[in-house]
mmCIF file of C-alpha atoms (C1' of nucleotides) in Angstrom:
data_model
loop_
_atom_site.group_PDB
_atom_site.id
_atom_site.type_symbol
_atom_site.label_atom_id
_atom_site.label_comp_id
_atom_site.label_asym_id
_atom_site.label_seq_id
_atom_site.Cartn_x
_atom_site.Cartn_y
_atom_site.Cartn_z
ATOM 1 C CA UNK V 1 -2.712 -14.963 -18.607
ATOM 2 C CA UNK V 2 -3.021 -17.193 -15.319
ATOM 3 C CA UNK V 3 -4.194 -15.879 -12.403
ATOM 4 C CA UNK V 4 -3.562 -17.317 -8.897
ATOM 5 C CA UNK V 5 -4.763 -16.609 -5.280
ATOM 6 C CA UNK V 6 -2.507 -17.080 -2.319
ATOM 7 C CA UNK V 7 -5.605 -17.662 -0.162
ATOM 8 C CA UNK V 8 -3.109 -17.980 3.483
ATOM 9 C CA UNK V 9 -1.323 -14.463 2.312
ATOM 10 C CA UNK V 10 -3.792 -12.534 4.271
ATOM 11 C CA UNK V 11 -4.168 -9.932 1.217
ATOM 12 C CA UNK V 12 -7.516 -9.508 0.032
ATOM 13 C CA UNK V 13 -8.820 -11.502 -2.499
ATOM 14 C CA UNK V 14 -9.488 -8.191 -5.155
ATOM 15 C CA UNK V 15 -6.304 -6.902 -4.268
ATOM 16 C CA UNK V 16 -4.075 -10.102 -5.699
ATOM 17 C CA UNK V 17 -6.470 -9.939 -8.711
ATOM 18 C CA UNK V 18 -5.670 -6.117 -9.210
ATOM 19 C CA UNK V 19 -1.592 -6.495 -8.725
ATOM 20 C CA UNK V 20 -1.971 -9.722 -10.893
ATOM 21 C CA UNK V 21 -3.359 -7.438 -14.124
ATOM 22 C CA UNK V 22 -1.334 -4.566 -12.965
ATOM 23 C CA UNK V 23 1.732 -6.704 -13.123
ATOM 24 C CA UNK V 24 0.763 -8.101 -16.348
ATOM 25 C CA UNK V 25 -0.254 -5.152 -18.439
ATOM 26 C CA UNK V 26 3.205 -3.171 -16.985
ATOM 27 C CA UNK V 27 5.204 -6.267 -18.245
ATOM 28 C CA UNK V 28 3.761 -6.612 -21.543
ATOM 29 C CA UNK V 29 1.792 -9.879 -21.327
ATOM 30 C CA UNK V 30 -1.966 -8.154 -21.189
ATOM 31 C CA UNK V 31 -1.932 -5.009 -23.508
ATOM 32 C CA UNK V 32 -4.363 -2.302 -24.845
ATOM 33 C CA UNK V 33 -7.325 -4.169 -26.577
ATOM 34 C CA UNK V 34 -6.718 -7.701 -24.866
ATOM 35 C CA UNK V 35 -10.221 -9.195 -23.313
ATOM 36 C CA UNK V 36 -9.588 -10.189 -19.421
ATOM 37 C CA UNK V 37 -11.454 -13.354 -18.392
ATOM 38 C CA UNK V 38 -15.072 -13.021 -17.566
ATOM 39 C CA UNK V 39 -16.057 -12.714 -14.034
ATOM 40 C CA UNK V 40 -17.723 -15.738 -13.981
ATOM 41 C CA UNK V 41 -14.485 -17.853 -15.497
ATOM 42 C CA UNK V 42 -12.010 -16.122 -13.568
ATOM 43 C CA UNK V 43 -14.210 -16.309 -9.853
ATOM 44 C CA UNK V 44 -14.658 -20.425 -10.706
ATOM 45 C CA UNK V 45 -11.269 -20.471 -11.687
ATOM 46 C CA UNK V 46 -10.399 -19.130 -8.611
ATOM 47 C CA UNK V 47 -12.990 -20.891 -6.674
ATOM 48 C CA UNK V 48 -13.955 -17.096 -5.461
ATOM 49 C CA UNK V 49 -17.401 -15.280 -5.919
ATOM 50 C CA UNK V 50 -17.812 -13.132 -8.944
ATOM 51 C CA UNK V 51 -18.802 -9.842 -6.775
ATOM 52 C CA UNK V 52 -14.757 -10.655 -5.422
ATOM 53 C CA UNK V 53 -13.548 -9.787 -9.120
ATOM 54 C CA UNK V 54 -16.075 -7.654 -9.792
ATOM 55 C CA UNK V 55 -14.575 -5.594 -6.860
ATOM 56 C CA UNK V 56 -11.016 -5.971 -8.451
ATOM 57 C CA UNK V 57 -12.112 -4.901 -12.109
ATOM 58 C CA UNK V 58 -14.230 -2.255 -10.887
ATOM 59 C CA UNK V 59 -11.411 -0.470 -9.518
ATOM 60 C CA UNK V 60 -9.364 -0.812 -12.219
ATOM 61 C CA UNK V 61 -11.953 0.384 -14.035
ATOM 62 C CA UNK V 62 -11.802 3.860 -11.620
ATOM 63 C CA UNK V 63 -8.148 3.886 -12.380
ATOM 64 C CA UNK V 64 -8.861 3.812 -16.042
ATOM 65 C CA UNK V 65 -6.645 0.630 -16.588
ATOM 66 C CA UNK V 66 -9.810 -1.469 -17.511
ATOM 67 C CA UNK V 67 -13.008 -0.863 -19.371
ATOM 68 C CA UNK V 68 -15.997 -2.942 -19.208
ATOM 69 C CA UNK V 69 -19.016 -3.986 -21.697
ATOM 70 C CA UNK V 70 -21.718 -5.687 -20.404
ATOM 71 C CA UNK V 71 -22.381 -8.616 -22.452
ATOM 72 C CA UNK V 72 -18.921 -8.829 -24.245
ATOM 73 C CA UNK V 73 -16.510 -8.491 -21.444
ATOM 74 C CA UNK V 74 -13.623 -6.740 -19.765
ATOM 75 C CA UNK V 75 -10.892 -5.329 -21.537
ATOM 76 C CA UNK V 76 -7.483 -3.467 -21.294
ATOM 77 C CA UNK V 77 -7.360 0.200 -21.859
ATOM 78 C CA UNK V 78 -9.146 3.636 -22.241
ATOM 79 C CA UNK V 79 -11.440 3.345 -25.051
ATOM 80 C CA UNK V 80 -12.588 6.931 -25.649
ATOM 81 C CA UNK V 81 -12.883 7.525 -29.051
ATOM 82 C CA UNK V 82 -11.340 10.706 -29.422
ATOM 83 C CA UNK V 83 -7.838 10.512 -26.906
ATOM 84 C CA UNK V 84 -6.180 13.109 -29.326
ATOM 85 C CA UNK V 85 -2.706 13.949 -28.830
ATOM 86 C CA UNK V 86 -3.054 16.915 -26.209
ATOM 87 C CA UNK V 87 -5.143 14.562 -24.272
ATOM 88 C CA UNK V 88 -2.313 12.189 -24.148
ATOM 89 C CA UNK V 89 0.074 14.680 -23.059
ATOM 90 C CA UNK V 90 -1.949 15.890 -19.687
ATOM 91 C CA UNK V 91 -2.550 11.960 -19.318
ATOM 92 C CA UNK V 92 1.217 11.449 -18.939
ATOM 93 C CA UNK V 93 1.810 14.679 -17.218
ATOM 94 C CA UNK V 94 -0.972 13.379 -15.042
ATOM 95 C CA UNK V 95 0.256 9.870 -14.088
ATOM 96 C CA UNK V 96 4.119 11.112 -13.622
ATOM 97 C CA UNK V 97 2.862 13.370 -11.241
ATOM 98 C CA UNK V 98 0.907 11.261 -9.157
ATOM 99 C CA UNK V 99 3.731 8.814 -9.255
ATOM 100 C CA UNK V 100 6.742 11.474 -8.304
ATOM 101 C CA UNK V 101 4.378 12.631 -5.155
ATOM 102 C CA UNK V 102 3.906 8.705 -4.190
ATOM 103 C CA UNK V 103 7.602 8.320 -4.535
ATOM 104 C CA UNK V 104 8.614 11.325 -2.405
ATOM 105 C CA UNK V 105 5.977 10.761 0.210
ATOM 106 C CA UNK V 106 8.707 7.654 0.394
ATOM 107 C CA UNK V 107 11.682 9.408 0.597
ATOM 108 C CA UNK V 108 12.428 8.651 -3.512
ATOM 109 C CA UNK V 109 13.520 10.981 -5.679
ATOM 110 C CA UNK V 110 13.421 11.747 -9.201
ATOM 111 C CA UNK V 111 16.493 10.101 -9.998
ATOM 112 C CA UNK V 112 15.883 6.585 -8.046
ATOM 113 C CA UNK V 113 12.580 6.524 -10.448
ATOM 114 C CA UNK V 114 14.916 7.208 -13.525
ATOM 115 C CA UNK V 115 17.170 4.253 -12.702
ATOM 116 C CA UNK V 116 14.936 1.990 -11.518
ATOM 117 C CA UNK V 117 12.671 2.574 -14.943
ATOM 118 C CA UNK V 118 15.418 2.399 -17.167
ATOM 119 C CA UNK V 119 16.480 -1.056 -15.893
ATOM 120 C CA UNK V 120 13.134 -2.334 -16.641
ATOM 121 C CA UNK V 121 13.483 -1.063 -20.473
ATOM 122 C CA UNK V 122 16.738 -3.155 -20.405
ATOM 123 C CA UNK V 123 14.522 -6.015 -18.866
ATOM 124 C CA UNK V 124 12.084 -5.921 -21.282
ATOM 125 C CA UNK V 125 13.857 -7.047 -24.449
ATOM 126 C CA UNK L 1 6.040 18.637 22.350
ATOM 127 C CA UNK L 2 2.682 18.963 21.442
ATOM 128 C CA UNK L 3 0.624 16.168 20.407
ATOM 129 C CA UNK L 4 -2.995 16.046 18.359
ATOM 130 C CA UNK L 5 -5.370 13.948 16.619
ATOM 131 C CA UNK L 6 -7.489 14.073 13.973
ATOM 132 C CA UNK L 7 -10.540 11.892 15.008
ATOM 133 C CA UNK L 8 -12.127 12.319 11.128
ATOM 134 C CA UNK L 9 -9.071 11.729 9.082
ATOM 135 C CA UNK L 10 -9.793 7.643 9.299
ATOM 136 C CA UNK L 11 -6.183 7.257 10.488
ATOM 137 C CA UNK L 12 -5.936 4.964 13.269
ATOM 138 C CA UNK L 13 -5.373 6.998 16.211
ATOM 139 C CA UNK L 14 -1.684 4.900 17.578
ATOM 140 C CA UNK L 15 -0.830 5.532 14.322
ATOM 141 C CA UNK L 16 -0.794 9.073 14.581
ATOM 142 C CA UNK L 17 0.939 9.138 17.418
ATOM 143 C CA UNK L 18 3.164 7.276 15.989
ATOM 144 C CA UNK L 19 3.993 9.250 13.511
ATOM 145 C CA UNK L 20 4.068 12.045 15.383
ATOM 146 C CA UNK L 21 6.835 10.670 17.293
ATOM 147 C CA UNK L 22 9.007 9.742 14.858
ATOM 148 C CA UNK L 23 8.113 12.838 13.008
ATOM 149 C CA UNK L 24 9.484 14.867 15.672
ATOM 150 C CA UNK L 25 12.240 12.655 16.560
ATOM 151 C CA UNK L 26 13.639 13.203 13.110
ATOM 152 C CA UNK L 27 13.119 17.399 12.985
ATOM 153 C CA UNK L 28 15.282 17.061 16.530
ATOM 154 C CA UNK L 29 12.044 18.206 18.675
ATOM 155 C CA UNK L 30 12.782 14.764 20.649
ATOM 156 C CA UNK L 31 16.072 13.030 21.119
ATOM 157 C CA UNK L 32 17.904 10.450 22.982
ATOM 158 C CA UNK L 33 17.147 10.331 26.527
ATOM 159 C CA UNK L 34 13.945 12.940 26.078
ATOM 160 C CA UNK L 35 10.903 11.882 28.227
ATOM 161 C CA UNK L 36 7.690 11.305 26.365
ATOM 162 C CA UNK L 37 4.249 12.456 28.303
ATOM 163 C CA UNK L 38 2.856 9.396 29.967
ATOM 164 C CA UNK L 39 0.508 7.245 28.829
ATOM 165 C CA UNK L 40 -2.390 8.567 30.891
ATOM 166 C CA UNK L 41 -1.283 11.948 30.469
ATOM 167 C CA UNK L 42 -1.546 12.034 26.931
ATOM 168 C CA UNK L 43 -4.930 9.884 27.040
ATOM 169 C CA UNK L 44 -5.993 12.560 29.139
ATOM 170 C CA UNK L 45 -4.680 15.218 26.427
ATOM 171 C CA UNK L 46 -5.684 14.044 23.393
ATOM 172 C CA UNK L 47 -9.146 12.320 25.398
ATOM 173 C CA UNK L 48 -8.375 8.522 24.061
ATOM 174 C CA UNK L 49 -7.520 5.726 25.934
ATOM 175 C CA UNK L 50 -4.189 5.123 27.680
ATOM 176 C CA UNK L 51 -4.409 1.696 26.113
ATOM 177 C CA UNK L 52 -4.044 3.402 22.669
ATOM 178 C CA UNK L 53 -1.233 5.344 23.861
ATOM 179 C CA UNK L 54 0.423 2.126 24.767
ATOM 180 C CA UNK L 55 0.104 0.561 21.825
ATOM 181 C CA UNK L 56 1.941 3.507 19.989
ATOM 182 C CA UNK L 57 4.598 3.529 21.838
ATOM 183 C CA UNK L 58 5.104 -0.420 22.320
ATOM 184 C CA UNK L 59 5.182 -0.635 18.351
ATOM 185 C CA UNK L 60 7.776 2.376 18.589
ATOM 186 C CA UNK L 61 9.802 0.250 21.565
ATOM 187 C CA UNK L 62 9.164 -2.795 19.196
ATOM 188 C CA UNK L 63 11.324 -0.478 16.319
ATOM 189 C CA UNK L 64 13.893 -0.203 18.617
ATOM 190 C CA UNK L 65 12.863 3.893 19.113
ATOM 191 C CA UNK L 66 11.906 4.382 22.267
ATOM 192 C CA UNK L 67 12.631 2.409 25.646
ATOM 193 C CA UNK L 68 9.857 2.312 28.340
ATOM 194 C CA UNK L 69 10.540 1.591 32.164
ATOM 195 C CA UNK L 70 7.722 1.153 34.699
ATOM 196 C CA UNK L 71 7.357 3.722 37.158
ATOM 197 C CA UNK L 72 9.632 6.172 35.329
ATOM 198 C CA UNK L 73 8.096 6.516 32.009
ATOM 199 C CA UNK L 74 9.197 6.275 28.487
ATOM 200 C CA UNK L 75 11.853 8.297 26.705
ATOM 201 C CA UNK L 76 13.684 8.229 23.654
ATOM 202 C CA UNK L 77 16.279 5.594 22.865
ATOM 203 C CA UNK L 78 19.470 5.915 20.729
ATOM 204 C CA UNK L 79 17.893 4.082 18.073
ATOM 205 C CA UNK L 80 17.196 6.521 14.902
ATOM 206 C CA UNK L 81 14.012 5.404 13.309
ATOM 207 C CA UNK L 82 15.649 4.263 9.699
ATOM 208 C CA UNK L 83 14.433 3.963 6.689
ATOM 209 C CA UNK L 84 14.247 0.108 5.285
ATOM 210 C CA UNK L 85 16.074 0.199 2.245
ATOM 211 C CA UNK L 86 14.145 -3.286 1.022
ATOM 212 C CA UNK L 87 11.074 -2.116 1.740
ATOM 213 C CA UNK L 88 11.712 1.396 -0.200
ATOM 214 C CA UNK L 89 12.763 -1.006 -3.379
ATOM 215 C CA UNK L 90 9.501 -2.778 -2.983
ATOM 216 C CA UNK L 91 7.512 0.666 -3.260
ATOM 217 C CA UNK L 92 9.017 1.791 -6.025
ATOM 218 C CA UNK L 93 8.541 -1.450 -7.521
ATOM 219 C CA UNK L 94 4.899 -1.579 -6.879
ATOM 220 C CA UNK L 95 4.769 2.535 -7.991
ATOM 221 C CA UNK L 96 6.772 1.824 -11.028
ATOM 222 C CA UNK L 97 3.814 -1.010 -12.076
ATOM 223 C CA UNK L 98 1.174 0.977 -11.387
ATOM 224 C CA UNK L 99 2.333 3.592 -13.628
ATOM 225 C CA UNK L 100 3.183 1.519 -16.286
ATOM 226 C CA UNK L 101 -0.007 0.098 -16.586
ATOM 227 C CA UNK L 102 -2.381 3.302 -16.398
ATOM 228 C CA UNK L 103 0.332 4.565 -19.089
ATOM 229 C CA UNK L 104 -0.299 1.347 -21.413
ATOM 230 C CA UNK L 105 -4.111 1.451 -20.777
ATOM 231 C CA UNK L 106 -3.811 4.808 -22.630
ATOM 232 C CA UNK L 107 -1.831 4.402 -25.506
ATOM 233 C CA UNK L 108 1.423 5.455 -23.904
ATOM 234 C CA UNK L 109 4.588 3.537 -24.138
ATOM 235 C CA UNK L 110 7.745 2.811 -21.628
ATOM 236 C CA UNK L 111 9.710 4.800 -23.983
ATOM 237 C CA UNK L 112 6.805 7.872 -23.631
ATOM 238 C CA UNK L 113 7.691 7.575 -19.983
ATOM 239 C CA UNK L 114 10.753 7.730 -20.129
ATOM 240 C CA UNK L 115 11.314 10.923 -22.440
ATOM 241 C CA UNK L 116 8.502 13.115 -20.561
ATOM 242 C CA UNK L 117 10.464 11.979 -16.809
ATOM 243 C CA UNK L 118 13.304 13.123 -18.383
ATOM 244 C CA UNK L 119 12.202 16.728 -19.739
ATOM 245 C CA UNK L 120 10.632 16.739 -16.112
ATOM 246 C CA UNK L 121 14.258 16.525 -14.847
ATOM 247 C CA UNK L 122 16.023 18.699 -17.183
ATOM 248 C CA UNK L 123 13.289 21.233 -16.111
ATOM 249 C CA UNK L 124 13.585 20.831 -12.411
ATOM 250 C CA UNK L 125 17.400 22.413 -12.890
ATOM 251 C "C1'" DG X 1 -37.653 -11.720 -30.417
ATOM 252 C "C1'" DC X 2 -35.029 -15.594 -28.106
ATOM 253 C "C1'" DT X 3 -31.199 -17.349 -25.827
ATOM 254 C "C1'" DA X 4 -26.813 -17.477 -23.911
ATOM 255 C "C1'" DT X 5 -23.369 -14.798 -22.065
ATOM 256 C "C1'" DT X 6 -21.778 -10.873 -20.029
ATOM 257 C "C1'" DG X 7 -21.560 -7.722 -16.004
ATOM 258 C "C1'" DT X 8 -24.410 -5.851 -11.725
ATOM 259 C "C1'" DA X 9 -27.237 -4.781 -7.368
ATOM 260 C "C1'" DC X 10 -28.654 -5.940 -3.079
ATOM 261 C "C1'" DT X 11 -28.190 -8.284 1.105
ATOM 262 C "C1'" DA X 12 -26.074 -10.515 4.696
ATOM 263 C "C1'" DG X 13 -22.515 -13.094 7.254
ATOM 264 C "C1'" DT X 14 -17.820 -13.166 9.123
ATOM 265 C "C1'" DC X 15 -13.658 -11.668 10.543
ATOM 266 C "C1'" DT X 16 -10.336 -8.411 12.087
ATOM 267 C "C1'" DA X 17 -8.574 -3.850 13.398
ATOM 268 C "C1'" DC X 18 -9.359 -0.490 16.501
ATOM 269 C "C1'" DT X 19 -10.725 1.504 20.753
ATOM 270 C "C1'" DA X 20 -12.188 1.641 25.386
ATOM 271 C "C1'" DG X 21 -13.267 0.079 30.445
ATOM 272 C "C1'" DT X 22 -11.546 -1.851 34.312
ATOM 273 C "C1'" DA X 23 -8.475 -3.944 37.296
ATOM 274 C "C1'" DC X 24 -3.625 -5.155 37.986
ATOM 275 C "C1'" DA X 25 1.667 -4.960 38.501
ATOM 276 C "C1'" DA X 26 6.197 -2.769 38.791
ATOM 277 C "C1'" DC X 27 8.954 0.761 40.185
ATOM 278 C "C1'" DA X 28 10.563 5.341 42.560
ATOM 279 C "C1'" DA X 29 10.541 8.310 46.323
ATOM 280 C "C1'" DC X 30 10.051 8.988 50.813
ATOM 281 C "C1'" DG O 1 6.947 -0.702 53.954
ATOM 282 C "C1'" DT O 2 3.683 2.887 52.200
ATOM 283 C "C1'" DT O 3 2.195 5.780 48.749
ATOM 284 C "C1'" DG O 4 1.844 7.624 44.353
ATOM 285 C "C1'" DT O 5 3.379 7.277 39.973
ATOM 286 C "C1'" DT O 6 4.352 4.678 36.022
ATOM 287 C "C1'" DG O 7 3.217 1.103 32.489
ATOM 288 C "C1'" DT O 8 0.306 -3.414 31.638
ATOM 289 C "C1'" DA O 9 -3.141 -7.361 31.009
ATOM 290 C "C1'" DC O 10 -7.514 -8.848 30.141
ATOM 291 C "C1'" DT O 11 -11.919 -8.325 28.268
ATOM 292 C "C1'" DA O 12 -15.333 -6.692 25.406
ATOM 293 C "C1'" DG O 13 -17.853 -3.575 22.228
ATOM 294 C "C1'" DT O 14 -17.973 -1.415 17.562
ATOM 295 C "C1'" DA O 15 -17.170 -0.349 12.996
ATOM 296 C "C1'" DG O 16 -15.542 -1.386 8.684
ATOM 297 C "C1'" DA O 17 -13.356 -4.417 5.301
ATOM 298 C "C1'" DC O 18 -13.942 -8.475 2.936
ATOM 299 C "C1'" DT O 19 -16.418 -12.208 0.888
ATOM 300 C "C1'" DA O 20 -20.274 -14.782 -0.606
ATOM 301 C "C1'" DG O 21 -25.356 -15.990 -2.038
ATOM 302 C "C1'" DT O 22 -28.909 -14.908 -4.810
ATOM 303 C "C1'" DA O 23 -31.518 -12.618 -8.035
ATOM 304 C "C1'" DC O 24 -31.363 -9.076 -11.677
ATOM 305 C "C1'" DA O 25 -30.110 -6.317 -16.070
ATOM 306 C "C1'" DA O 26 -27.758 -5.384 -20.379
ATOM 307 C "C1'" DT O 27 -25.746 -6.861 -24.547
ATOM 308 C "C1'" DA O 28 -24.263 -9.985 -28.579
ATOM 309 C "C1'" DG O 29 -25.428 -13.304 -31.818
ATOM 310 C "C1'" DC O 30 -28.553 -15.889 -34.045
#
DNA sequence: GCTATTGTACTAGTCTACTAGTACAACAAC
DNA sequence: GTTGTTGTACTAGTAGACTAGTACAATAGC
């Protein structure tokens, strides 16, 4: 997983970091379980300061796309022990609904969001 | 046409005037040739400064929405405020990604998705 | 326990978006 | 041309977003 700052873009630093994983885990490349680079590696890396990614994994953290360990690392996914099934269910129910209010709020409707996810699942093979 | 602002909302106050505007442009409250309050008018009204008003409507006159002449005022042009069709691809691209990874963070597949937006559309009949 | 590695808190500097104050310029109406 | 109305330019203050420096705290592995 490379990471890369556009440093003349004008986006905040965090933000590029947070699209970056976004982009990776919703293509496949990072999944569930996989360790991100520490914050220390990834800020030299990016000649950045550590609080900069700290920012960036600390809100994915408030999304629930990331969980962090002090003294092991950062890593993809929701770790709660017990996510039983029902859980899972009223997660998903959850997340589509957030997305179908973004997506209206732009004029998108249920059906644009069909098509556009289905062409990704063709993508993806 | 009545105008407001919501001094706690953290919305930039042009910007709600912008979107006031357009907002009422497209219910048919304003249309072509309709005069707009002037700028120190609605400073007056809404107690901001007229230099705030005119930088609402110069970004609206920059969109091609409204048309302003000195010493007669501003007023509606012919131009309906339209919705970028590139920039509504992007958001749903950047929607679609951020759903994709909070669903892989817990557990949940493309395919998951997929089947529950589905049963959301069958549902919606 | 010791050490190295991990993430974190606190503080401060910088830059930009936003807003306002004040003075100016163009036009319409007479 | 004079007057009153309209929009405008220029300047500056303020608040918040962003980033970095430095020192601290928790954990893993031995």
């Amino acid at each position: 997983m490379e990471f890369s700052i556009d440093t003349k873009s004008g986006v905040p630093f965090y933000r590029q970091v947070i699209e970056q994983v976004k982009f990776a885990i919703a293509r496949g490349v990072l999944t569930t379980g996989d360790r991100l680079p520490t914050v220390r590696q990834l800020a030299v890396d990016l000649s950045i300061n550590p609080n900069t990614v700290i920012r960036a994994y600390r809100e994915l953290e408030i999304e629930g796309i990331l969980e962090t360990q002090q003294g092991s690392g950062t890593f993809v996914g929701n770790h709660r022990p017990e996510i039983d099934e029902l859980e899972k269910q009223r997660m998903l129910d959850q997340i589509l609904t957030d997305l179908l209010a973004r997506a209206t709020a732009y004029g998108l409707s249920l059906d644009d969001v069909l098509a556009q996810l289905k062409q990704r699942k063709e993508a993806s093979r």
